[in-house]
Short mmCIF file of C-alpha atoms in Angstrom, two decimals:
data_model
loop_
_atom_site.label_atom_id
_atom_site.label_comp_id
_atom_site.label_asym_id
_atom_site.label_seq_id
_atom_site.Cartn_x
_atom_site.Cartn_y
_atom_site.Cartn_z
CA UNK A 1365 -14.54 3.10 33.53
CA UNK A 1366 -16.95 1.66 30.89
CA UNK A 1367 -15.58 -0.19 27.89
CA UNK A 1368 -14.40 1.99 25.04
CA UNK A 1369 -17.33 2.71 22.71
CA UNK A 1370 -19.98 2.99 25.45
CA UNK A 1371 -21.17 5.97 27.50
CA UNK A 1372 -21.35 5.99 31.30
CA UNK A 1373 -24.85 5.23 32.49
CA UNK A 1374 -26.32 5.38 29.03
CA UNK A 1375 -25.76 1.84 27.69
CA UNK A 1376 -24.45 1.10 24.21
CA UNK A 1377 -24.08 4.01 21.81
CA UNK A 1378 -26.49 4.25 18.88
CA UNK A 1379 -25.70 2.16 15.83
CA UNK A 1380 -25.08 5.08 13.51
CA UNK A 1381 -22.24 7.54 13.04
CA UNK A 1382 -19.70 8.70 15.59
CA UNK A 1383 -21.75 10.70 18.05
CA UNK A 1384 -21.34 10.72 20.96
CA UNK A 1385 -17.66 10.02 21.57
CA UNK A 1386 -16.26 9.43 25.05
CA UNK A 1387 -13.09 11.11 26.28
CA UNK A 1388 -10.62 8.34 25.35
CA UNK A 1389 -11.90 8.14 21.79
CA UNK A 1390 -11.84 11.93 21.37
CA UNK A 1391 -8.23 11.93 22.57
CA UNK A 1392 -7.35 9.05 20.24
CA UNK A 1393 -8.81 10.89 17.22
CA UNK A 1394 -6.93 14.03 18.24
CA UNK A 1395 -3.76 11.95 18.49
CA UNK A 1396 -4.48 10.53 15.04
CA UNK A 1397 -4.09 14.12 13.82
CA UNK A 1398 -1.20 15.23 16.05
CA UNK A 1399 1.05 12.20 15.45
CA UNK A 1400 1.15 12.51 11.62
CA UNK A 1401 1.29 16.29 12.02
CA UNK A 1402 4.52 15.97 13.97
CA UNK A 1403 5.88 13.17 11.82
CA UNK A 1404 5.19 14.98 8.54
CA UNK A 1405 6.88 18.11 9.84
CA UNK A 1406 10.06 16.03 9.45
CA UNK A 1407 9.75 12.84 7.38
CA UNK A 1408 8.79 14.29 3.93
CA UNK A 1409 11.96 16.40 4.04
CA UNK A 1410 14.34 13.62 5.08
CA UNK A 1411 15.82 13.23 1.59
CA UNK A 1412 16.70 16.93 1.56
CA UNK A 1413 17.92 16.84 5.18
CA UNK A 1414 20.11 13.75 4.72
CA UNK A 1415 21.58 14.97 1.43
CA UNK A 1416 22.01 18.71 1.89
CA UNK A 1417 22.36 19.05 5.65
CA UNK A 1418 24.23 15.84 6.49
CA UNK A 1419 26.02 15.39 3.17
CA UNK A 1420 24.89 11.86 2.26
CA UNK A 1421 25.05 10.79 -1.38
CA UNK A 1422 21.74 10.46 -3.23
CA UNK A 1423 22.28 6.73 -3.79
CA UNK A 1424 22.72 6.19 -0.07
CA UNK A 1425 19.72 8.40 0.69
CA UNK A 1426 17.56 6.32 -1.66
CA UNK A 1427 18.52 3.06 0.03
CA UNK A 1428 17.92 4.51 3.51
CA UNK A 1429 14.45 5.79 2.57
CA UNK A 1430 13.50 2.51 0.87
CA UNK A 1431 14.43 0.52 3.99
CA UNK A 1432 12.62 3.00 6.23
CA UNK A 1433 9.42 2.78 4.16
CA UNK A 1434 9.48 -1.01 4.17
CA UNK A 1435 9.95 -1.06 7.96
CA UNK A 1436 7.15 1.47 8.53
CA UNK A 1437 4.60 -0.45 6.47
CA UNK A 1438 5.51 -4.10 6.80
CA UNK A 1439 6.50 -3.85 10.47
CA UNK A 1440 2.83 -3.43 11.28
CA UNK A 1441 2.46 -7.20 11.38
CA UNK A 1442 4.85 -7.25 14.36
CA UNK A 1443 2.88 -4.41 15.95
CA UNK A 1444 -0.31 -6.43 15.75
CA UNK A 1445 1.37 -9.46 17.29
CA UNK A 1446 2.82 -7.34 20.11
CA UNK A 1447 -0.64 -5.95 20.87
CA UNK A 1448 -1.89 -9.51 21.19
CA UNK A 1449 0.81 -10.22 23.76
CA UNK A 1450 0.83 -7.09 25.93
CA UNK A 1451 -2.41 -5.25 25.09
CA UNK A 1452 -3.42 -2.30 22.92
CA UNK A 1453 -2.64 0.57 25.32
CA UNK A 1454 0.78 -0.78 26.28
CA UNK A 1455 1.67 -1.34 22.63
CA UNK A 1456 0.73 2.24 21.74
CA UNK A 1457 2.82 3.50 24.66
CA UNK A 1458 5.84 1.41 23.62
CA UNK A 1459 5.48 2.60 20.05
CA UNK A 1460 5.34 6.27 21.04
CA UNK A 1461 8.35 5.93 23.33
CA UNK A 1462 10.31 4.35 20.47
CA UNK A 1463 9.21 7.05 18.04
CA UNK A 1464 10.00 9.86 20.47
CA UNK A 1465 13.49 8.38 20.94
CA UNK A 1466 13.86 8.46 17.16
CA UNK A 1467 13.16 12.19 17.01
CA UNK A 1468 15.61 12.77 19.86
CA UNK A 1469 18.14 10.87 17.75
CA UNK A 1470 17.50 13.15 14.78
CA UNK A 1471 18.17 16.14 17.02
CA UNK A 1472 21.44 14.61 18.19
CA UNK A 1473 22.36 13.81 14.58
CA UNK A 1474 22.86 17.52 13.98
CA UNK A 1475 26.03 17.09 16.08
CA UNK A 1476 26.85 13.50 15.09
CA UNK A 1477 25.42 12.74 11.59
CA UNK A 1478 25.87 8.93 11.68
CA UNK A 1479 22.98 8.83 14.19
CA UNK A 1480 20.54 10.04 11.55
CA UNK A 1481 20.00 6.70 9.82
CA UNK A 1482 19.37 4.78 13.04
CA UNK A 1483 17.09 7.56 14.32
CA UNK A 1484 15.02 7.50 11.12
CA UNK A 1485 14.62 3.71 11.28
CA UNK A 1486 13.63 4.04 14.95
CA UNK A 1487 10.83 6.49 14.10
CA UNK A 1488 9.59 4.08 11.43
CA UNK A 1489 9.64 1.18 13.90
CA UNK A 1490 7.49 3.26 16.24
CA UNK A 1491 5.01 3.97 13.46
CA UNK A 1492 4.85 0.28 12.55
CA UNK A 1493 4.07 -0.72 16.13
CA UNK A 1494 1.54 2.05 16.75
CA UNK A 1495 -0.97 1.97 13.91
CA UNK A 1496 -2.47 -1.55 14.28
CA UNK A 1497 -3.02 -1.03 18.02
CA UNK A 1498 -4.42 2.47 17.39
CA UNK A 1499 -7.00 1.20 14.90
CA UNK A 1500 -7.94 -1.75 17.08
CA UNK A 1501 -8.39 0.49 20.15
CA UNK A 1502 -10.49 2.92 18.12
CA UNK A 1503 -13.05 0.27 17.15
CA UNK A 1504 -12.90 -1.83 20.35
CA UNK A 1505 -16.41 -2.41 21.68
CA UNK A 1506 -17.96 -0.58 18.72
CA UNK A 1507 -20.82 -2.23 16.85
CA UNK A 1508 -19.93 -3.47 13.39
CA UNK A 1509 -22.31 -1.00 11.72
CA UNK A 1510 -20.38 1.90 13.25
CA UNK A 1511 -16.85 0.62 12.61
CA UNK A 1512 -16.54 2.16 9.12
CA UNK A 1513 -17.38 5.58 10.55
CA UNK A 1514 -14.73 5.26 13.27
CA UNK A 1515 -12.06 3.98 10.88
CA UNK A 1516 -12.91 6.73 8.38
CA UNK A 1517 -12.68 9.39 11.09
CA UNK A 1518 -9.26 8.05 12.08
CA UNK A 1519 -8.13 8.06 8.44
CA UNK A 1520 -9.42 11.61 7.99
CA UNK A 1521 -7.51 12.80 11.06
CA UNK A 1522 -4.38 11.02 9.82
CA UNK A 1523 -4.58 12.64 6.38
CA UNK A 1524 -5.26 16.06 7.88
CA UNK A 1525 -2.07 15.79 9.92
CA UNK A 1526 -0.12 14.61 6.88
CA UNK A 1527 -1.40 17.60 4.88
CA UNK A 1528 -0.73 20.29 7.50
CA UNK A 1529 2.65 19.08 8.80
CA UNK A 1530 4.73 19.92 5.69
CA UNK A 1531 3.05 23.33 5.35
CA UNK A 1532 4.14 24.27 8.89
CA UNK A 1533 7.66 22.85 8.72
CA UNK A 1534 8.74 23.64 5.15
CA UNK A 1535 10.41 27.00 5.91
CA UNK A 1536 12.39 25.61 8.87
CA UNK A 1537 13.75 22.23 7.73
CA UNK A 1538 17.06 23.59 6.44
CA UNK A 1539 17.21 26.94 8.21
CA UNK A 1540 16.34 25.84 11.79
CA UNK A 1541 16.17 22.02 11.95
CA UNK A 1542 17.23 21.95 15.60
CA UNK A 1543 14.24 23.93 16.80
CA UNK A 1544 11.99 21.91 14.51
CA UNK A 1545 13.17 18.60 15.99
CA UNK A 1546 12.80 19.99 19.52
CA UNK A 1547 9.20 21.03 18.78
CA UNK A 1548 8.30 17.65 17.29
CA UNK A 1549 9.93 15.78 20.19
CA UNK A 1550 8.00 17.90 22.71
CA UNK A 1551 4.75 17.16 20.84
CA UNK A 1552 5.41 13.42 21.02
CA UNK A 1553 6.24 13.62 24.73
CA UNK A 1554 2.84 15.25 25.38
CA UNK A 1555 0.97 12.73 23.21
CA UNK A 1556 2.78 9.83 24.91
CA UNK A 1557 1.83 11.16 28.34
CA UNK A 1558 -1.80 11.35 27.22
CA UNK A 1559 -1.74 7.73 26.05
CA UNK A 1560 -0.46 6.68 29.48
CA UNK A 1561 -3.79 7.90 30.92
CA UNK A 1562 -5.98 5.94 28.50
CA UNK A 1563 -7.96 3.09 30.07
CA UNK A 1564 -7.13 -0.46 29.12
CA UNK A 1565 -9.69 -2.01 26.82
CA UNK A 1566 -12.05 -4.52 28.41
CA UNK A 1567 -10.68 -8.05 28.36
CA UNK A 1568 -7.16 -6.84 27.58
CA UNK A 1569 -5.11 -9.57 29.23
CA UNK A 1570 -1.85 -11.22 28.17
CA UNK A 1571 -2.04 -14.82 26.94
CA UNK A 1572 -1.96 -17.53 29.58
CA UNK A 1573 1.50 -18.99 30.32
CA UNK A 1574 2.24 -21.86 27.99
CA UNK A 1575 -0.45 -20.82 25.50
CA UNK A 1576 0.59 -21.74 21.93
CA UNK A 1577 1.79 -18.80 19.89
CA UNK A 1578 0.21 -18.28 16.49
CA UNK A 1579 2.39 -17.31 13.57
CA UNK A 1580 2.21 -13.72 12.32
CA UNK A 1581 0.30 -14.73 9.18
CA UNK A 1582 -1.87 -17.48 10.66
CA UNK A 1583 -5.54 -16.85 9.91
CA UNK A 1584 -4.77 -14.17 7.31
CA UNK A 1585 -7.76 -13.23 5.16
CA UNK A 1586 -6.17 -14.13 1.84
CA UNK A 1587 -8.28 -12.14 -0.61
CA UNK A 1588 -8.34 -8.82 1.33
CA UNK A 1589 -4.59 -9.25 1.95
CA UNK A 1590 -3.90 -9.73 -1.75
CA UNK A 1591 -6.28 -6.94 -2.75
CA UNK A 1592 -4.62 -4.55 -0.30
CA UNK A 1593 -1.16 -5.40 -1.63
CA UNK A 1594 -2.35 -4.84 -5.19
CA UNK A 1595 -4.12 -1.57 -4.31
CA UNK A 1596 -0.98 -0.18 -2.67
CA UNK A 1597 1.19 -1.44 -5.53
CA UNK A 1598 -0.90 0.51 -8.04
CA UNK A 1599 -1.41 3.56 -5.81
CA UNK A 1600 2.31 3.94 -5.22
CA UNK A 1601 2.89 4.29 -8.95
CA UNK A 1602 1.12 7.60 -8.38
CA UNK A 1603 2.78 8.30 -5.03
CA UNK A 1604 6.34 7.53 -6.11
CA UNK A 1605 6.47 8.99 -9.60
CA UNK A 1606 3.93 11.80 -9.87
CA UNK A 1607 6.44 14.35 -8.56
CA UNK A 1608 8.86 13.66 -11.42
CA UNK A 1609 6.05 13.79 -13.97
CA UNK A 1610 4.11 16.76 -12.59
CA UNK A 1611 7.00 19.10 -11.82
CA UNK A 1612 8.34 18.62 -15.35
CA UNK A 1613 4.97 19.63 -16.84
CA UNK A 1614 3.90 22.29 -14.35
CA UNK A 1615 5.77 23.29 -11.17
CA UNK A 1616 6.53 22.07 -7.67
CA UNK A 1617 3.85 24.43 -6.35
CA UNK A 1618 1.22 22.88 -8.63
CA UNK A 1619 2.34 19.39 -7.58
CA UNK A 1620 1.73 20.45 -3.96
CA UNK A 1621 -1.75 21.60 -4.97
CA UNK A 1622 -2.50 18.16 -6.44
CA UNK A 1623 -1.44 16.50 -3.17
CA UNK A 1624 -3.53 18.94 -1.14
CA UNK A 1625 -6.57 18.06 -3.26
CA UNK A 1626 -5.98 14.34 -2.63
CA UNK A 1627 -5.63 14.82 1.14
CA UNK A 1628 -8.78 16.96 1.21
CA UNK A 1629 -10.82 14.33 -0.61
CA UNK A 1630 -9.83 11.65 1.91
CA UNK A 1631 -10.63 13.96 4.83
CA UNK A 1632 -14.06 14.95 3.49
CA UNK A 1633 -15.31 12.08 1.33
CA UNK A 1634 -14.29 8.93 3.20
CA UNK A 1635 -16.24 9.67 6.43
CA UNK A 1636 -19.30 10.63 4.38
CA UNK A 1637 -19.07 7.51 2.20
CA UNK A 1638 -18.12 5.04 4.93
CA UNK A 1639 -21.64 3.66 5.42
CA UNK A 1640 -22.12 3.15 1.68
CA UNK A 1641 -18.73 1.42 1.42
CA UNK A 1642 -19.65 -0.92 4.31
CA UNK A 1643 -22.91 -1.93 2.61
CA UNK A 1644 -21.30 -2.42 -0.81
CA UNK A 1645 -20.67 -6.10 -1.64
CA UNK A 1646 -16.99 -6.88 -1.78
CA UNK A 1647 -16.77 -7.86 -5.47
CA UNK A 1648 -18.41 -4.67 -6.77
CA UNK A 1649 -16.32 -2.62 -4.33
CA UNK A 1650 -13.14 -4.03 -5.87
CA UNK A 1651 -14.47 -3.27 -9.35
CA UNK A 1652 -15.36 0.33 -8.43
CA UNK A 1653 -12.08 0.95 -6.63
CA UNK A 1654 -9.78 -0.45 -9.29
CA UNK A 1655 -11.81 1.23 -12.05
CA UNK A 1656 -11.25 4.56 -10.29
CA UNK A 1657 -7.52 3.86 -10.16
CA UNK A 1658 -7.45 2.89 -13.83
CA UNK A 1659 -9.36 6.00 -14.90
CA UNK A 1660 -7.16 8.30 -12.83
CA UNK A 1661 -3.88 6.82 -14.06
CA UNK A 1662 -5.07 7.01 -17.68
CA UNK A 1663 -6.09 10.66 -17.27
CA UNK A 1664 -2.62 11.49 -15.93
CA UNK A 1665 -1.19 10.44 -19.30
CA UNK A 1666 -2.75 13.56 -20.85
CA UNK A 1667 -0.19 15.59 -18.93
CA UNK A 1668 -2.01 18.93 -18.65
CA UNK A 1669 -2.63 20.71 -15.35
CA UNK A 1670 -6.38 19.93 -15.35
CA UNK A 1671 -5.53 16.30 -16.12
CA UNK A 1672 -3.13 16.14 -13.17
CA UNK A 1673 -5.85 17.41 -10.83
CA UNK A 1674 -8.55 15.16 -12.29
CA UNK A 1675 -6.29 12.11 -12.32
CA UNK A 1676 -5.25 12.65 -8.72
CA UNK A 1677 -8.90 13.03 -7.69
CA UNK A 1678 -10.01 9.82 -9.45
CA UNK A 1679 -7.11 7.83 -7.99
CA UNK A 1680 -7.93 9.09 -4.50
CA UNK A 1681 -11.63 8.24 -4.83
CA UNK A 1682 -10.73 4.73 -5.97
CA UNK A 1683 -8.40 4.26 -3.02
CA UNK A 1684 -10.98 5.59 -0.57
CA UNK A 1685 -13.13 2.60 -1.51
CA UNK A 1686 -10.32 0.04 -1.72
CA UNK A 1687 -8.40 0.83 1.45
CA UNK A 1688 -11.44 0.97 3.73
CA UNK A 1689 -13.29 -1.98 2.19
CA UNK A 1690 -10.22 -4.22 2.30
CA UNK A 1691 -9.79 -3.52 6.02
CA UNK A 1692 -13.47 -4.15 6.74
CA UNK A 1693 -13.46 -7.37 4.74
CA UNK A 1694 -10.30 -8.58 6.49
CA UNK A 1695 -11.97 -7.94 9.87
CA UNK A 1696 -14.99 -9.94 8.72
CA UNK A 1697 -13.10 -12.93 7.34
CA UNK A 1698 -10.24 -13.46 9.77
CA UNK A 1699 -10.56 -15.13 13.20
CA UNK A 1700 -7.54 -13.21 14.58
CA UNK A 1701 -7.69 -10.15 16.85
CA UNK A 1702 -8.32 -6.73 15.32
CA UNK A 1703 -4.76 -5.56 15.99
CA UNK A 1704 -3.23 -8.61 14.27
CA UNK A 1705 -5.55 -8.17 11.29
CA UNK A 1706 -4.59 -4.51 10.89
CA UNK A 1707 -0.94 -5.54 11.17
CA UNK A 1708 -1.38 -8.13 8.43
CA UNK A 1709 -3.02 -5.53 6.20
CA UNK A 1710 -0.10 -3.16 6.83
CA UNK A 1711 2.27 -5.93 5.77
CA UNK A 1712 0.32 -6.26 2.52
CA UNK A 1713 0.58 -2.49 2.05
CA UNK A 1714 4.33 -2.59 2.58
CA UNK A 1715 4.84 -5.41 0.10
CA UNK A 1716 2.75 -3.57 -2.49
CA UNK A 1717 4.55 -0.26 -1.98
CA UNK A 1718 7.94 -1.96 -2.19
CA UNK A 1719 7.02 -3.80 -5.40
CA UNK A 1720 5.77 -0.52 -6.86
CA UNK A 1721 9.10 1.15 -6.17
CA UNK A 1722 11.06 -1.67 -7.80
CA UNK A 1723 8.86 -2.55 -10.79
CA UNK A 1724 7.36 0.89 -11.28
CA UNK A 1725 10.81 2.44 -11.21
CA UNK A 1726 11.92 0.19 -14.07
CA UNK A 1727 8.84 1.10 -16.12
CA UNK A 1728 9.24 4.83 -15.50
CA UNK A 1729 12.94 4.65 -16.33
CA UNK A 1730 12.07 2.91 -19.61
CA UNK A 1731 9.65 5.75 -20.41
CA UNK A 1732 12.33 8.34 -19.73
CA UNK A 1733 14.79 6.55 -22.02
CA UNK A 1734 12.24 6.41 -24.84
CA UNK A 1735 11.23 10.03 -24.27
CA UNK A 1736 7.57 9.30 -23.48
CA UNK A 1737 6.74 8.96 -19.78
CA UNK A 1738 3.02 9.22 -20.61
CA UNK A 1739 3.14 5.55 -21.60
CA UNK A 1740 4.03 4.72 -17.98
CA UNK A 1741 0.61 5.90 -16.80
CA UNK A 1742 -1.21 4.01 -19.56
CA UNK A 1743 0.65 0.80 -18.65
CA UNK A 1744 -0.22 1.38 -15.00
CA UNK A 1745 -3.89 1.88 -15.91
CA UNK A 1746 -3.86 -1.35 -17.91
CA UNK A 1747 -2.54 -3.18 -14.84
CA UNK A 1748 -5.51 -1.83 -12.85
CA UNK A 1749 -7.84 -3.59 -15.28
CA UNK A 1750 -5.92 -6.85 -15.77
CA UNK A 1751 -4.49 -7.69 -12.34
CA UNK A 1752 -7.83 -7.49 -10.44
CA UNK A 1753 -9.14 -10.22 -12.75
CA UNK A 1754 -6.70 -12.54 -11.01
CA UNK A 1755 -8.16 -11.45 -7.67
CA UNK A 1756 -11.69 -12.20 -8.82
CA UNK A 1757 -10.53 -15.68 -9.87
CA UNK A 1758 -8.92 -16.06 -6.44
CA UNK A 1759 -12.18 -14.96 -4.81
CA UNK A 1760 -13.93 -18.06 -6.10
CA UNK A 1761 -11.33 -20.26 -4.39
CA UNK A 1762 -10.86 -18.21 -1.21
CA UNK A 1763 -13.10 -20.30 1.07
CA UNK A 1764 -10.85 -21.84 3.75
CA UNK A 1765 -11.70 -23.31 7.16
CA UNK A 1766 -9.34 -20.87 8.91
CA UNK A 1767 -11.04 -17.90 7.31
CA UNK A 1768 -14.69 -18.44 8.11
CA UNK A 1769 -16.57 -15.23 8.95
CA UNK A 1770 -16.44 -14.37 12.65
CA UNK A 1771 -19.00 -11.62 12.55
CA UNK A 1772 -22.30 -11.23 10.74
CA UNK A 1773 -22.31 -8.59 8.04
CA UNK A 1774 -23.56 -7.87 4.57
CA UNK A 1775 -22.72 -10.89 2.41
CA UNK A 1776 -20.35 -10.24 -0.49
#
């Protein structure tokens, strides 16, 4: 079978867009929709399930979800390292087996509730292992000019699954959780079986015996790592606290509409803008992305329904630029394998999201005590303007022998 990214008998694919895709890549993009579809039929409702169905206290639920989120994001660095050791396809298979076992555990937790916490952590471990290998497999053998289109297509599929999953599962989470967990487990079994039939990527061999092992963060692209952590830190101010703010000023249904708008923008805009984002120099891309975040967070402070929609849209457009450009720049600057690089970027995302929960929670709590939560969004917007200045200062000092460009691309 030809290397992933090439067509049998036709030579290398053209240097633009996605077309045509071979069978393995079509299946991988379909999986990038089905996996979050199944996951988000369950995971967004875990706080309700753990509290109301299994009787856990809200304090305990909060700790469990915080640990699970940190594992799911930051564990990606271990997923990238595992892919370096055993290969991309085997890592994806291991990850899906672990995640499927987690959903089986959630089903069994209906009879024995203490299993629920371990099962949830297991599903998050599977997610952490899977995503770096998935992204690396998706762009393996693909010319650099086409990589943004492939990554954007994968992100669009992921966000589509995240948007549709809760809509399907919402009516059944509390009324029929057993059947829901059975359906999700069956979906993961089918997807896992499909991954077992994927070809190994060309050159996918384990390291030679006795080869020195590199540390998880060796060769990290410092500036894209820091920029990714900062982008997720600021984005999760929106992700963590918009529900409290929006439901108080509108309704839970309107909050769902805001989220649907954000998902739709990622699905539609990022693939269309991927080529432009690739060509954009890195410095201006950071300015555009963080300016979008700042504008969106400031608009949220108005507090009206149109402001909630407009703020969510601006934040999403800023993140479309930041998340994709940071990944592309990390791939350009780091000498490590693609899977390790994606794992390092996931670690940055986890650190940023965790810091947002801790520091952002204190700021939002202060706003509640003073009776003006609108100030929280203005403070968050100010951080979007001030903190990136530190990154631009870091950019001037970021040249390091271990981070020399490994691929030719548009100079920043």
